[in-house]
Amino acid sequence: MTPVKWLMHWHPSPGATVNSQILSEACGCAESLGGSKDGRWKTSIFFYRAMTRDGAGGPAGQQHPDLPRELLGVALHERPGLYFSIVRAQRLVLQADAAFPQVMEKLQSYRIRVALNFEGFQYQLGDFCLRIGKCVPNNSEALRGIMMEVEYYPLSSIEKSKAVMEDFFDIWQETVAKKSLPGQFIHVDSSFSDYGLSDQYSFQHTAVQYATCLQQLMAAVTVRG
Amino acid sequence: MECVVQGIIETQHVEALEVLLHGLSGVPKERVRVHELCLKSGPNLGVVPSEVRLLCDLAQPTPSWTIRHVGGAMRGAGAEQISVLVRTIVESKASKNVLHYFYTLGYKLDHELLKIGFAFRFHRGAQIIVTVTSTNKMPRLHATDEAVPVTPGIQLVEITAPAAADNYNDVVSAVSAFCEYLAPLLHLSKPGHSTGIVATAGAAAASLMSSGGGKTL
């Protein structure tokens, strides 16, 4: 039974930027609610591009029309033995194991172009676990965004957990609002049924949320330094 | 990496081989029913063409899928001298939508087979897996219930053993030693270097079956 999880990303106010102070303040909010810091976490996302004989993975204009423009790989912090691959345009999520990237490496038909890490601290808060983190390119400290996971241990039904998660989200929003930061956290709303996923929460749901979160982060954030 | 040898045996002698394998391994046989789909990259995909196999294990109550990439064989003077093929292999479990996934990525089905038979997994100097299967083709796409043998009177025997860069010599020795036990029934060699069926197979099989399985050859 996999506990339900919501992902949220920081959406800056118009004209505002994402910076590490917001991350610190968010962690402060977790502690002010009684959260106890419990360790670090890191989830990674990999952008693959098709290698084609007439374009060899060059600019988007050379992409073959029948091949997916974007292929994602997701390595979740809580299951290092698993690997997920998502074709968002087709609403397809594949669950594989940690050897899958080696298969792709051997095939040489798709290559990793960009790797992003979501990493930070986690906090235990009663039946909840909060993971607040930054989005940074691999081997770089350039902040691309801020997001968080809210995990609720007692339930694995998405529908049944909706009320308690919404209540928590409201409390969280109020706590953060007191800091008068230029922006707010927004729930990453994923269409799980489009991916063929059921009401029973799973690691595939988390992978899909990360893919959606990334898309929303990239659309919303203007970053400086 | 894995070490591999293969051989063929007449279907009429498979039961005797099973008796021998059970005696040598001391383990019960496992049922094998694997739907193997061989996919190849589409015309424009990849700087070089690529091939990947999807294996669906139909012997389990719930079919499970494995992605398998078979790499190049070890080359060089040393490799030429050993009688066992050593090659790189990468496998990953996958969810049941893996065929749809690879089609989406631009791969096409080249051919599919159904392998039916049994396997013995045991440790004898190294972890060894012996599979004895008939290879079957399907008259219609994915019609595993209608599969018919490609070579009706002949089955394939494959011995594989997982290996690593720092122990493959020991694994090769273990596999070669084990092959000696099977020599009266079949000859095992590197894939692609088949030597056909063994002349003594009939007599050896008769001996095994008459002894009830307890006798060594």
PDB file of N, CA, C and O in Angstrom, chain A residues 50-56 62 64 66-68 71-72 85-87 90 92-100 102-104 106-111 204, chain B residues 41-52 67-69 71 88-108:
ATOM      1  N   ALA A  50      15.379  11.931 -28.992  1.00  0.00           N
ATOM      2  CA  ALA A  50      15.604  10.892 -30.002  1.00  0.00           C
ATOM      3  C   ALA A  50      16.831  11.235 -30.831  1.00  0.00           C
ATOM      4  O   ALA A  50      17.044  12.388 -31.203  1.00  0.00           O
ATOM      5  N   MET A  51      17.612  10.222 -31.110  1.00  0.00           N
ATOM      6  CA  MET A  51      18.739  10.368 -32.015  1.00  0.00           C
ATOM      7  C   MET A  51      18.254   9.880 -33.381  1.00  0.00           C
ATOM      8  O   MET A  51      17.794   8.749 -33.508  1.00  0.00           O
ATOM      9  N   THR A  52      18.316  10.744 -34.381  1.00  0.00           N
ATOM     10  CA  THR A  52      17.837  10.335 -35.702  1.00  0.00           C
ATOM     11  C   THR A  52      18.977  10.422 -36.704  1.00  0.00           C
ATOM     12  O   THR A  52      19.900  11.226 -36.523  1.00  0.00           O
ATOM     13  N   ARG A  53      18.872   9.621 -37.719  1.00  0.00           N
ATOM     14  CA  ARG A  53      19.978   9.561 -38.676  1.00  0.00           C
ATOM     15  C   ARG A  53      20.078  10.812 -39.532  1.00  0.00           C
ATOM     16  O   ARG A  53      21.125  11.129 -40.032  1.00  0.00           O
ATOM     17  N   ASP A  54      18.963  11.558 -39.615  1.00  0.00           N
ATOM     18  CA  ASP A  54      19.049  12.768 -40.432  1.00  0.00           C
ATOM     19  C   ASP A  54      19.236  14.022 -39.599  1.00  0.00           C
ATOM     20  O   ASP A  54      19.421  15.092 -40.111  1.00  0.00           O
ATOM     21  N   GLY A  55      19.154  13.868 -38.249  1.00  0.00           N
ATOM     22  CA  GLY A  55      19.300  15.068 -37.440  1.00  0.00           C
ATOM     23  C   GLY A  55      20.153  14.848 -36.221  1.00  0.00           C
ATOM     24  O   GLY A  55      20.574  15.777 -35.570  1.00  0.00           O
ATOM     25  N   ALA A  56      20.383  13.595 -35.894  1.00  0.00           N
ATOM     26  CA  ALA A  56      21.203  13.196 -34.737  1.00  0.00           C
ATOM     27  C   ALA A  56      20.864  13.983 -33.480  1.00  0.00           C
ATOM     28  O   ALA A  56      21.747  14.483 -32.808  1.00  0.00           O
ATOM     29  N   GLN A  62      14.472  19.500 -36.303  1.00  0.00           N
ATOM     30  CA  GLN A  62      14.907  18.320 -37.030  1.00  0.00           C
ATOM     31  C   GLN A  62      14.305  17.044 -36.474  1.00  0.00           C
ATOM     32  O   GLN A  62      14.643  15.961 -36.899  1.00  0.00           O
ATOM     33  N   HIS A  64      11.996  13.950 -35.954  1.00  0.00           N
ATOM     34  CA  HIS A  64      11.125  13.189 -36.825  1.00  0.00           C
ATOM     35  C   HIS A  64       9.712  13.302 -36.290  1.00  0.00           C
ATOM     36  O   HIS A  64       9.473  13.141 -35.104  1.00  0.00           O
ATOM     37  N   ASP A  66       7.180  11.382 -36.211  1.00  0.00           N
ATOM     38  CA  ASP A  66       6.573  10.223 -35.573  1.00  0.00           C
ATOM     39  C   ASP A  66       7.205   9.881 -34.235  1.00  0.00           C
ATOM     40  O   ASP A  66       6.718   9.011 -33.536  1.00  0.00           O
ATOM     41  N   LEU A  67       8.281  10.524 -33.899  1.00  0.00           N
ATOM     42  CA  LEU A  67       8.964  10.198 -32.652  1.00  0.00           C
ATOM     43  C   LEU A  67       8.586  11.203 -31.576  1.00  0.00           C
ATOM     44  O   LEU A  67       8.383  12.379 -31.872  1.00  0.00           O
ATOM     45  N   PRO A  68       8.484  10.747 -30.308  1.00  0.00           N
ATOM     46  CA  PRO A  68       8.113  11.692 -29.247  1.00  0.00           C
ATOM     47  C   PRO A  68       9.149  12.797 -29.106  1.00  0.00           C
ATOM     48  O   PRO A  68      10.348  12.541 -29.116  1.00  0.00           O
ATOM     49  N   LEU A  71      10.927  12.652 -23.960  1.00  0.00           N
ATOM     50  CA  LEU A  71      10.869  11.405 -23.225  1.00  0.00           C
ATOM     51  C   LEU A  71      11.530  11.672 -21.880  1.00  0.00           C
ATOM     52  O   LEU A  71      12.640  12.209 -21.824  1.00  0.00           O
ATOM     53  N   LEU A  72      10.835  11.341 -20.810  1.00  0.00           N
ATOM     54  CA  LEU A  72      11.383  11.610 -19.480  1.00  0.00           C
ATOM     55  C   LEU A  72      11.744  10.310 -18.771  1.00  0.00           C
ATOM     56  O   LEU A  72      11.058   9.299 -18.925  1.00  0.00           O
ATOM     57  N   SER A  85       9.606   5.813 -16.942  1.00  0.00           N
ATOM     58  CA  SER A  85       9.802   6.580 -18.162  1.00  0.00           C
ATOM     59  C   SER A  85       8.448   7.067 -18.644  1.00  0.00           C
ATOM     60  O   SER A  85       7.490   6.298 -18.680  1.00  0.00           O
ATOM     61  N   ILE A  86       8.370   8.345 -18.977  1.00  0.00           N
ATOM     62  CA  ILE A  86       7.085   8.964 -19.308  1.00  0.00           C
ATOM     63  C   ILE A  86       7.140   9.620 -20.685  1.00  0.00           C
ATOM     64  O   ILE A  86       8.070  10.370 -20.989  1.00  0.00           O
ATOM     65  N   VAL A  87       6.142   9.302 -21.491  1.00  0.00           N
ATOM     66  CA  VAL A  87       5.945  10.019 -22.750  1.00  0.00           C
ATOM     67  C   VAL A  87       4.680  10.839 -22.526  1.00  0.00           C
ATOM     68  O   VAL A  87       3.565  10.332 -22.638  1.00  0.00           O
ATOM     69  N   GLN A  90       1.769  11.138 -25.063  1.00  0.00           N
ATOM     70  CA  GLN A  90       0.932   9.949 -25.225  1.00  0.00           C
ATOM     71  C   GLN A  90       0.307   9.510 -23.906  1.00  0.00           C
ATOM     72  O   GLN A  90      -0.349   8.475 -23.857  1.00  0.00           O
ATOM     73  N   LEU A  92       1.734   8.203 -21.340  1.00  0.00           N
ATOM     74  CA  LEU A  92       2.238   6.851 -21.143  1.00  0.00           C
ATOM     75  C   LEU A  92       3.280   6.870 -20.024  1.00  0.00           C
ATOM     76  O   LEU A  92       4.225   7.650 -20.064  1.00  0.00           O
ATOM     77  N   VAL A  93       3.104   6.024 -19.024  1.00  0.00           N
ATOM     78  CA  VAL A  93       4.109   5.886 -17.973  1.00  0.00           C
ATOM     79  C   VAL A  93       4.510   4.417 -17.881  1.00  0.00           C
ATOM     80  O   VAL A  93       3.668   3.537 -17.706  1.00  0.00           O
ATOM     81  N   LEU A  94       5.794   4.172 -18.046  1.00  0.00           N
ATOM     82  CA  LEU A  94       6.341   2.829 -17.958  1.00  0.00           C
ATOM     83  C   LEU A  94       7.048   2.693 -16.617  1.00  0.00           C
ATOM     84  O   LEU A  94       7.813   3.568 -16.233  1.00  0.00           O
ATOM     85  N   GLN A  95       6.786   1.597 -15.925  1.00  0.00           N
ATOM     86  CA  GLN A  95       7.554   1.301 -14.724  1.00  0.00           C
ATOM     87  C   GLN A  95       8.567   0.226 -15.064  1.00  0.00           C
ATOM     88  O   GLN A  95       8.210  -0.814 -15.633  1.00  0.00           O
ATOM     89  N   ALA A  96       9.828   0.469 -14.739  1.00  0.00           N
ATOM     90  CA  ALA A  96      10.873  -0.507 -15.009  1.00  0.00           C
ATOM     91  C   ALA A  96      11.754  -0.564 -13.766  1.00  0.00           C
ATOM     92  O   ALA A  96      11.416   0.003 -12.730  1.00  0.00           O
ATOM     93  N   ASP A  97      12.877  -1.253 -13.857  1.00  0.00           N
ATOM     94  CA  ASP A  97      13.753  -1.250 -12.696  1.00  0.00           C
ATOM     95  C   ASP A  97      15.014  -0.444 -12.998  1.00  0.00           C
ATOM     96  O   ASP A  97      15.188   0.108 -14.087  1.00  0.00           O
ATOM     97  N   ALA A  98      15.897  -0.378 -12.008  1.00  0.00           N
ATOM     98  CA  ALA A  98      17.029   0.553 -12.072  1.00  0.00           C
ATOM     99  C   ALA A  98      17.992   0.250 -13.228  1.00  0.00           C
ATOM    100  O   ALA A  98      18.827   1.089 -13.546  1.00  0.00           O
ATOM    101  N   ALA A  99      17.880  -0.917 -13.840  1.00  0.00           N
ATOM    102  CA  ALA A  99      18.750  -1.237 -14.987  1.00  0.00           C
ATOM    103  C   ALA A  99      18.257  -0.599 -16.282  1.00  0.00           C
ATOM    104  O   ALA A  99      18.966  -0.595 -17.289  1.00  0.00           O
ATOM    105  N   PHE A 100      17.040  -0.041 -16.277  1.00  0.00           N
ATOM    106  CA  PHE A 100      16.458   0.501 -17.512  1.00  0.00           C
ATOM    107  C   PHE A 100      17.333   1.555 -18.202  1.00  0.00           C
ATOM    108  O   PHE A 100      17.506   1.527 -19.419  1.00  0.00           O
ATOM    109  N   GLN A 102      20.417   1.695 -18.372  1.00  0.00           N
ATOM    110  CA  GLN A 102      21.501   0.988 -19.059  1.00  0.00           C
ATOM    111  C   GLN A 102      21.003   0.424 -20.387  1.00  0.00           C
ATOM    112  O   GLN A 102      21.749   0.385 -21.363  1.00  0.00           O
ATOM    113  N   VAL A 103      19.748  -0.016 -20.416  1.00  0.00           N
ATOM    114  CA  VAL A 103      19.169  -0.501 -21.679  1.00  0.00           C
ATOM    115  C   VAL A 103      19.158   0.642 -22.690  1.00  0.00           C
ATOM    116  O   VAL A 103      19.572   0.479 -23.841  1.00  0.00           O
ATOM    117  N   MET A 104      18.691   1.809 -22.254  1.00  0.00           N
ATOM    118  CA  MET A 104      18.624   2.964 -23.159  1.00  0.00           C
ATOM    119  C   MET A 104      20.022   3.372 -23.612  1.00  0.00           C
ATOM    120  O   MET A 104      20.232   3.757 -24.762  1.00  0.00           O
ATOM    121  N   LYS A 106      22.534   1.379 -24.009  1.00  0.00           N
ATOM    122  CA  LYS A 106      22.986   0.387 -24.998  1.00  0.00           C
ATOM    123  C   LYS A 106      22.300   0.598 -26.346  1.00  0.00           C
ATOM    124  O   LYS A 106      22.890   0.436 -27.398  1.00  0.00           O
ATOM    125  N   LEU A 107      21.005   0.943 -26.309  1.00  0.00           N
ATOM    126  CA  LEU A 107      20.254   1.098 -27.553  1.00  0.00           C
ATOM    127  C   LEU A 107      20.726   2.312 -28.353  1.00  0.00           C
ATOM    128  O   LEU A 107      20.683   2.297 -29.586  1.00  0.00           O
ATOM    129  N   GLN A 108      21.129   3.377 -27.640  1.00  0.00           N
ATOM    130  CA  GLN A 108      21.631   4.581 -28.311  1.00  0.00           C
ATOM    131  C   GLN A 108      20.597   5.232 -29.235  1.00  0.00           C
ATOM    132  O   GLN A 108      20.968   6.003 -30.115  1.00  0.00           O
ATOM    133  N   SER A 109      19.328   4.923 -29.053  1.00  0.00           N
ATOM    134  CA  SER A 109      18.307   5.561 -29.885  1.00  0.00           C
ATOM    135  C   SER A 109      17.781   6.837 -29.232  1.00  0.00           C
ATOM    136  O   SER A 109      17.300   7.736 -29.911  1.00  0.00           O
ATOM    137  N   TYR A 110      17.882   6.917 -27.926  1.00  0.00           N
ATOM    138  CA  TYR A 110      17.521   8.120 -27.179  1.00  0.00           C
ATOM    139  C   TYR A 110      18.661   8.403 -26.220  1.00  0.00           C
ATOM    140  O   TYR A 110      19.174   7.488 -25.573  1.00  0.00           O
ATOM    141  N   ARG A 111      19.037   9.670 -26.124  1.00  0.00           N
ATOM    142  CA  ARG A 111      20.134  10.024 -25.219  1.00  0.00           C
ATOM    143  C   ARG A 111      19.677  11.100 -24.242  1.00  0.00           C
ATOM    144  O   ARG A 111      18.844  11.949 -24.584  1.00  0.00           O
ATOM    145  N   GLN A 204       3.899   5.037  -9.692  1.00  0.00           N
ATOM    146  CA  GLN A 204       3.650   5.581 -11.038  1.00  0.00           C
ATOM    147  C   GLN A 204       2.927   6.928 -10.941  1.00  0.00           C
ATOM    148  O   GLN A 204       3.202   7.840 -11.718  1.00  0.00           O
TER     149      GLN A 204
ATOM    150  N   SER B  41      14.652  -0.958 -34.306  1.00  0.00           N
ATOM    151  CA  SER B  41      14.407   0.482 -34.447  1.00  0.00           C
ATOM    152  C   SER B  41      13.894   0.782 -35.848  1.00  0.00           C
ATOM    153  O   SER B  41      14.289   0.133 -36.816  1.00  0.00           O
ATOM    154  N   GLY B  42      13.014   1.777 -35.935  1.00  0.00           N
ATOM    155  CA  GLY B  42      12.491   2.208 -37.221  1.00  0.00           C
ATOM    156  C   GLY B  42      13.604   2.795 -38.066  1.00  0.00           C
ATOM    157  O   GLY B  42      14.716   3.027 -37.582  1.00  0.00           O
ATOM    158  N   PRO B  43      13.281   3.081 -39.354  1.00  0.00           N
ATOM    159  CA  PRO B  43      14.326   3.447 -40.321  1.00  0.00           C
ATOM    160  C   PRO B  43      15.159   4.670 -39.942  1.00  0.00           C
ATOM    161  O   PRO B  43      16.341   4.725 -40.260  1.00  0.00           O
ATOM    162  N   ASN B  44      14.580   5.644 -39.269  1.00  0.00           N
ATOM    163  CA  ASN B  44      15.324   6.863 -39.007  1.00  0.00           C
ATOM    164  C   ASN B  44      15.803   6.970 -37.566  1.00  0.00           C
ATOM    165  O   ASN B  44      16.486   7.925 -37.194  1.00  0.00           O
ATOM    166  N   LEU B  45      15.461   5.990 -36.755  1.00  0.00           N
ATOM    167  CA  LEU B  45      15.714   6.121 -35.323  1.00  0.00           C
ATOM    168  C   LEU B  45      17.101   5.638 -34.938  1.00  0.00           C
ATOM    169  O   LEU B  45      17.478   4.506 -35.263  1.00  0.00           O
ATOM    170  N   GLY B  46      17.826   6.472 -34.228  1.00  0.00           N
ATOM    171  CA  GLY B  46      19.145   6.068 -33.752  1.00  0.00           C
ATOM    172  C   GLY B  46      20.213   6.306 -34.801  1.00  0.00           C
ATOM    173  O   GLY B  46      19.971   6.205 -36.004  1.00  0.00           O
ATOM    174  N   VAL B  47      21.407   6.620 -34.315  1.00  0.00           N
ATOM    175  CA  VAL B  47      22.537   6.804 -35.230  1.00  0.00           C
ATOM    176  C   VAL B  47      22.869   5.476 -35.901  1.00  0.00           C
ATOM    177  O   VAL B  47      23.272   5.428 -37.068  1.00  0.00           O
ATOM    178  N   VAL B  48      22.695   4.395 -35.147  1.00  0.00           N
ATOM    179  CA  VAL B  48      22.820   3.041 -35.719  1.00  0.00           C
ATOM    180  C   VAL B  48      21.546   2.279 -35.383  1.00  0.00           C
ATOM    181  O   VAL B  48      20.864   2.604 -34.412  1.00  0.00           O
ATOM    182  N   PRO B  49      21.220   1.245 -36.183  1.00  0.00           N
ATOM    183  CA  PRO B  49      20.035   0.440 -35.849  1.00  0.00           C
ATOM    184  C   PRO B  49      20.208  -0.244 -34.502  1.00  0.00           C
ATOM    185  O   PRO B  49      21.334  -0.543 -34.099  1.00  0.00           O
ATOM    186  N   SER B  50      19.095  -0.461 -33.818  1.00  0.00           N
ATOM    187  CA  SER B  50      19.183  -1.150 -32.533  1.00  0.00           C
ATOM    188  C   SER B  50      18.062  -2.166 -32.419  1.00  0.00           C
ATOM    189  O   SER B  50      17.057  -2.092 -33.131  1.00  0.00           O
ATOM    190  N   GLU B  51      18.274  -3.094 -31.509  1.00  0.00           N
ATOM    191  CA  GLU B  51      17.336  -4.202 -31.350  1.00  0.00           C
ATOM    192  C   GLU B  51      17.131  -4.435 -29.862  1.00  0.00           C
ATOM    193  O   GLU B  51      18.079  -4.355 -29.072  1.00  0.00           O
ATOM    194  N   VAL B  52      15.896  -4.705 -29.498  1.00  0.00           N
ATOM    195  CA  VAL B  52      15.603  -4.988 -28.094  1.00  0.00           C
ATOM    196  C   VAL B  52      14.578  -6.117 -28.050  1.00  0.00           C
ATOM    197  O   VAL B  52      13.747  -6.243 -28.952  1.00  0.00           O
ATOM    198  N   ILE B  67      12.551  -6.563 -20.207  1.00  0.00           N
ATOM    199  CA  ILE B  67      13.231  -5.978 -21.368  1.00  0.00           C
ATOM    200  C   ILE B  67      14.634  -6.567 -21.383  1.00  0.00           C
ATOM    201  O   ILE B  67      15.297  -6.620 -20.340  1.00  0.00           O
ATOM    202  N   ARG B  68      15.083  -7.012 -22.543  1.00  0.00           N
ATOM    203  CA  ARG B  68      16.394  -7.654 -22.618  1.00  0.00           C
ATOM    204  C   ARG B  68      17.191  -7.090 -23.784  1.00  0.00           C
ATOM    205  O   ARG B  68      16.745  -7.089 -24.928  1.00  0.00           O
ATOM    206  N   HIS B  69      18.379  -6.593 -23.470  1.00  0.00           N
ATOM    207  CA  HIS B  69      19.273  -6.155 -24.540  1.00  0.00           C
ATOM    208  C   HIS B  69      20.479  -7.085 -24.568  1.00  0.00           C
ATOM    209  O   HIS B  69      21.198  -7.215 -23.565  1.00  0.00           O
ATOM    210  N   GLY B  71      24.077  -7.788 -25.844  1.00  0.00           N
ATOM    211  CA  GLY B  71      25.191  -7.011 -26.357  1.00  0.00           C
ATOM    212  C   GLY B  71      26.146  -7.862 -27.171  1.00  0.00           C
ATOM    213  O   GLY B  71      25.905  -9.048 -27.419  1.00  0.00           O
ATOM    214  N   THR B  88      27.765  -9.301 -23.178  1.00  0.00           N
ATOM    215  CA  THR B  88      27.100  -8.383 -22.250  1.00  0.00           C
ATOM    216  C   THR B  88      25.590  -8.540 -22.411  1.00  0.00           C
ATOM    217  O   THR B  88      25.084  -8.820 -23.493  1.00  0.00           O
ATOM    218  N   ILE B  89      24.914  -8.357 -21.315  1.00  0.00           N
ATOM    219  CA  ILE B  89      23.457  -8.495 -21.308  1.00  0.00           C
ATOM    220  C   ILE B  89      22.899  -7.489 -20.304  1.00  0.00           C
ATOM    221  O   ILE B  89      23.487  -7.278 -19.247  1.00  0.00           O
ATOM    222  N   VAL B  90      21.831  -6.818 -20.672  1.00  0.00           N
ATOM    223  CA  VAL B  90      21.172  -5.928 -19.711  1.00  0.00           C
ATOM    224  C   VAL B  90      19.694  -6.283 -19.705  1.00  0.00           C
ATOM    225  O   VAL B  90      19.076  -6.400 -20.760  1.00  0.00           O
ATOM    226  N   GLU B  91      19.153  -6.474 -18.518  1.00  0.00           N
ATOM    227  CA  GLU B  91      17.734  -6.820 -18.405  1.00  0.00           C
ATOM    228  C   GLU B  91      17.062  -5.898 -17.396  1.00  0.00           C
ATOM    229  O   GLU B  91      17.669  -5.499 -16.400  1.00  0.00           O
ATOM    230  N   SER B  92      15.820  -5.591 -17.666  1.00  0.00           N
ATOM    231  CA  SER B  92      15.032  -4.801 -16.723  1.00  0.00           C
ATOM    232  C   SER B  92      13.616  -5.333 -16.716  1.00  0.00           C
ATOM    233  O   SER B  92      13.038  -5.601 -17.767  1.00  0.00           O
ATOM    234  N   LYS B  93      13.047  -5.440 -15.529  1.00  0.00           N
ATOM    235  CA  LYS B  93      11.621  -5.741 -15.437  1.00  0.00           C
ATOM    236  C   LYS B  93      10.865  -4.529 -15.979  1.00  0.00           C
ATOM    237  O   LYS B  93      11.380  -3.405 -15.975  1.00  0.00           O
ATOM    238  N   ALA B  94       9.642  -4.755 -16.422  1.00  0.00           N
ATOM    239  CA  ALA B  94       8.864  -3.635 -16.951  1.00  0.00           C
ATOM    240  C   ALA B  94       7.385  -3.891 -16.743  1.00  0.00           C
ATOM    241  O   ALA B  94       6.943  -5.034 -16.591  1.00  0.00           O
ATOM    242  N   SER B  95       6.626  -2.811 -16.745  1.00  0.00           N
ATOM    243  CA  SER B  95       5.165  -2.925 -16.634  1.00  0.00           C
ATOM    244  C   SER B  95       4.593  -3.434 -17.953  1.00  0.00           C
ATOM    245  O   SER B  95       5.270  -3.407 -18.991  1.00  0.00           O
ATOM    246  N   LYS B  96       3.345  -3.863 -17.914  1.00  0.00           N
ATOM    247  CA  LYS B  96       2.772  -4.579 -19.060  1.00  0.00           C
ATOM    248  C   LYS B  96       2.535  -3.715 -20.293  1.00  0.00           C
ATOM    249  O   LYS B  96       2.205  -4.229 -21.355  1.00  0.00           O
ATOM    250  N   ASN B  97       2.700  -2.409 -20.168  1.00  0.00           N
ATOM    251  CA  ASN B  97       2.545  -1.534 -21.331  1.00  0.00           C
ATOM    252  C   ASN B  97       3.860  -1.338 -22.085  1.00  0.00           C
ATOM    253  O   ASN B  97       3.991  -0.422 -22.900  1.00  0.00           O
ATOM    254  N   VAL B  98       4.846  -2.198 -21.829  1.00  0.00           N
ATOM    255  CA  VAL B  98       6.185  -1.996 -22.398  1.00  0.00           C
ATOM    256  C   VAL B  98       6.196  -2.128 -23.927  1.00  0.00           C
ATOM    257  O   VAL B  98       6.972  -1.444 -24.598  1.00  0.00           O
ATOM    258  N   LEU B  99       5.340  -2.962 -24.481  1.00  0.00           N
ATOM    259  CA  LEU B  99       5.310  -3.082 -25.949  1.00  0.00           C
ATOM    260  C   LEU B  99       4.788  -1.779 -26.562  1.00  0.00           C
ATOM    261  O   LEU B  99       5.388  -1.233 -27.503  1.00  0.00           O
ATOM    262  N   HIS B 100       3.701  -1.265 -26.014  1.00  0.00           N
ATOM    263  CA  HIS B 100       3.146   0.013 -26.468  1.00  0.00           C
ATOM    264  C   HIS B 100       4.195   1.120 -26.312  1.00  0.00           C
ATOM    265  O   HIS B 100       4.344   1.994 -27.178  1.00  0.00           O
ATOM    266  N   TYR B 101       4.947   1.072 -25.212  1.00  0.00           N
ATOM    267  CA  TYR B 101       5.994   2.064 -24.943  1.00  0.00           C
ATOM    268  C   TYR B 101       7.036   2.058 -26.056  1.00  0.00           C
ATOM    269  O   TYR B 101       7.375   3.093 -26.626  1.00  0.00           O
ATOM    270  N   PHE B 102       7.545   0.890 -26.418  1.00  0.00           N
ATOM    271  CA  PHE B 102       8.594   0.847 -27.441  1.00  0.00           C
ATOM    272  C   PHE B 102       8.038   1.171 -28.828  1.00  0.00           C
ATOM    273  O   PHE B 102       8.735   1.748 -29.660  1.00  0.00           O
ATOM    274  N   TYR B 103       6.788   0.814 -29.099  1.00  0.00           N
ATOM    275  CA  TYR B 103       6.172   1.248 -30.356  1.00  0.00           C
ATOM    276  C   TYR B 103       6.139   2.779 -30.404  1.00  0.00           C
ATOM    277  O   TYR B 103       6.440   3.386 -31.434  1.00  0.00           O
ATOM    278  N   THR B 104       5.760   3.426 -29.302  1.00  0.00           N
ATOM    279  CA  THR B 104       5.713   4.880 -29.214  1.00  0.00           C
ATOM    280  C   THR B 104       7.086   5.485 -29.445  1.00  0.00           C
ATOM    281  O   THR B 104       7.209   6.558 -30.043  1.00  0.00           O
ATOM    282  N   LEU B 105       8.124   4.790 -28.993  1.00  0.00           N
ATOM    283  CA  LEU B 105       9.489   5.302 -29.166  1.00  0.00           C
ATOM    284  C   LEU B 105      10.000   5.116 -30.589  1.00  0.00           C
ATOM    285  O   LEU B 105      11.064   5.601 -30.917  1.00  0.00           O
ATOM    286  N   GLY B 106       9.260   4.390 -31.430  1.00  0.00           N
ATOM    287  CA  GLY B 106       9.670   4.227 -32.820  1.00  0.00           C
ATOM    288  C   GLY B 106      10.249   2.862 -33.139  1.00  0.00           C
ATOM    289  O   GLY B 106      10.900   2.697 -34.176  1.00  0.00           O
ATOM    290  N   TYR B 107      10.023   1.887 -32.274  1.00  0.00           N
ATOM    291  CA  TYR B 107      10.469   0.526 -32.557  1.00  0.00           C
ATOM    292  C   TYR B 107       9.343  -0.252 -33.247  1.00  0.00           C
ATOM    293  O   TYR B 107       8.168   0.030 -33.033  1.00  0.00           O
ATOM    294  N   LYS B 108       9.739  -1.232 -34.064  1.00  0.00           N
ATOM    295  CA  LYS B 108       8.772  -2.058 -34.805  1.00  0.00           C
ATOM    296  C   LYS B 108       9.000  -3.516 -34.451  1.00  0.00           C
ATOM    297  O   LYS B 108      10.138  -3.941 -34.205  1.00  0.00           O
TER     298      LYS B 108
END
